[in-house]
Amino acid sequence: MSMPDFDMVLFGGTGDLARRKLLPALFDAHCAGLLHPNARILATGSHPLSTEDYVGSLEQSVRPGLEHAPPEAWATFLARISYVQADARVPGHFDALAAKVLQRSPEVVVCYLATGPHIFVPICEQLARTGLNHPNVRIVLEKPLGHDLHSSDAINSAVAQYFAEDQIYRIDHYLGKESVQNLMAIRFGNALFEPLWRREWVQDVQITIAEELGVETRGEFYDNTGALRDMVQNHLLQLLCMVAMEPPTSLSEDAIRDEKIKILKALKPITPQDVAEKTVRGQYRAGAVGGKPVVGYLDEKGIAPDSHTETFVAIKAEIANWRWSGVPFYLRTGKRMQSRVAEIVIHLRDVPHAIFPRPLTLSPQNRLVIRLQPEESIRLYFLVKQPGDTVALTGTSLDLDFANSFKVRRAGAYERLLLDVIRGRLGLFVRRDEQAQAWRWVEPIIDTWAGSTVPPKAYTAGTWGPASSSALMSRDGSLWHEEV
Ligand code: BG6
């Protein structure tokens, strides 16, 4: 399918996301020849700026982060960009913006709202008032979409007054990661795993997103958000859906999203009484990450000195359906952890009757580890006979390293998803009902923590989180994968 001609209006064009992720992703697509020759990027912000000044600022803020930016490609990329002032409180700005877009009438107009959610609705109102909500306009809503179910519902309802659901792309960049799509390929493209992918053979599932980064320059935002809203409500629950959903009848967008919502609805509620037993909230203290000393969360810029905001979460989730009844799904995410790793571990049950002698340390034996970061790989751990004159077993693994196996350029998550918006593919975006259901599930945990005077458990920066995170698993006789 050839790429349609488009204009991309980037609200929040001077912000962190545009500079760190969106413009680099568009640049990569540009270098790969994937953007229509006439396509334009209209970066907007509330301040008056000339295009020359804006583009000049990208030299310092975007170009140094690009691994390879051949001067010619960089120059032709910049030629696509102009800056338009668009303050949602000033209707005249939107009249000028609409005139600029409508005068050219590209096949597709993408309005990317990389701003705080509090201005999503005013922006949509202005877009609609100026005719920028016609059927060829698609809007992309960045997370966090709201602060809880009520506020996200209010935004979704207001946006729905101006845009149809199939014009709304709620982005979760984890769904754009190549290995997440590979998970679907592994599950539904092969007969090998499907018979094992169920309670009879799976002991537990672990999903980890660990970061080395702290809150960086986003202290104020993060202190009002916390890891549960920032990572669990969206990324971790989306990954859980991809692991646990039934085979969709096709790759069509609603076939996949219909299966995901069934899982979200089947998640056993975590009641306020369950919170102490099934969740762990942590907050990092000073420590060292990657050999460098780092300050504790409470000493980061923008953080309230007595903040109880969590920088680490671990949860034992369960899915009440035939396939997964009784199988724990352990979710965990944290900032300032020992290393940057995102992975899904399917931990298979032991053999029903062991005839080979083996040391206890070899347990568990069969694990399928799907690694999303830092490198993409799939590894299957199993037991073989120790070589030599013995009948003892030893562990080994089958490895598939995507970078080495497939020497082709792979689009990053944001590039992939931006191209999907331009092509009108909704499958990897979150439908309104999915988002609401995910909020519904995390809310009792948020509320219970908010009402509690017990502070989060401390963990030293550069470790795997508070000790109670390991205790959450050891109560069930399991260990987090990298501690094995
Ligand atoms: C974002 C969160 O959605 O995901 C950040 O807001 C987090 O806090 C980031 O750092 C992690 O994404 P990735 O792709 O770097 O793992």
CSV table of C-alpha atoms and ligand atoms in Angstrom, one decimal, residues 17 20-21 142-144 172-174 177 209-211 213-215 218 221-222 225 230-231 234-235 335 340 342 373 413-414, ligand 1:
chain,number,residue,atom,x,y,z
A,17,LEU,CA,7.8,13.8,23.5
A,20,ARG,CA,12.6,12.7,21.9
A,21,LYS,CA,10.3,10.4,20.1
A,142,GLU,CA,-1.2,10.4,23.9
A,143,LYS,CA,-1.3,8.8,27.3
A,144,PRO,CA,-2.1,9.6,30.1
A,172,ASP,CA,0.2,2.9,23.7
A,173,HIS,CA,3.7,2.8,22.2
A,174,TYR,CA,4.3,-0.7,23.7
A,177,LYS,CA,7.2,-2.7,19.6
A,209,ILE,CA,9.2,-3.5,32.5
A,210,ALA,CA,12.2,-2.4,34.5
A,211,GLU,CA,13.9,1.0,33.8
A,213,LEU,CA,16.0,5.9,34.4
A,214,GLY,CA,14.6,7.9,37.2
A,215,VAL,CA,11.9,10.6,36.8
A,218,ARG,CA,9.3,15.1,34.6
A,221,PHE,CA,4.2,15.2,36.3
A,222,TYR,CA,5.4,12.0,37.7
A,225,THR,CA,1.0,10.1,38.3
A,230,ASP,CA,2.1,5.7,34.1
A,231,MET,CA,2.9,2.0,33.2
A,234,ASN,CA,-1.7,1.0,29.9
A,235,HIS,CA,1.6,-0.8,28.9
A,335,LYS,CA,12.2,3.2,37.8
A,340,ARG,CA,16.7,-1.8,31.7
A,342,ALA,CA,11.2,-5.6,29.4
A,373,GLN,CA,14.2,-4.7,25.6
A,413,ALA,CA,7.6,1.7,18.1
A,414,TYR,CA,6.6,5.3,17.4
B,1,BG6,C1,6.2,6.0,29.0
B,1,BG6,C2,6.3,6.4,30.4
B,1,BG6,O1,4.9,5.7,28.6
B,1,BG6,O2,7.0,4.8,28.8
B,1,BG6,C3,7.7,6.7,30.9
B,1,BG6,O3,5.5,7.6,30.6
B,1,BG6,C4,8.5,5.5,30.6
B,1,BG6,O4,7.7,7.0,32.3
B,1,BG6,C5,8.4,5.0,29.1
B,1,BG6,O5,9.9,5.8,30.8
B,1,BG6,C6,9.1,3.7,28.9
B,1,BG6,O6,9.1,3.4,27.5
B,1,BG6,P1,10.2,2.6,26.9
B,1,BG6,O7,9.8,2.3,25.5
B,1,BG6,O8,11.5,3.4,26.9
B,1,BG6,O9,10.4,1.3,27.7
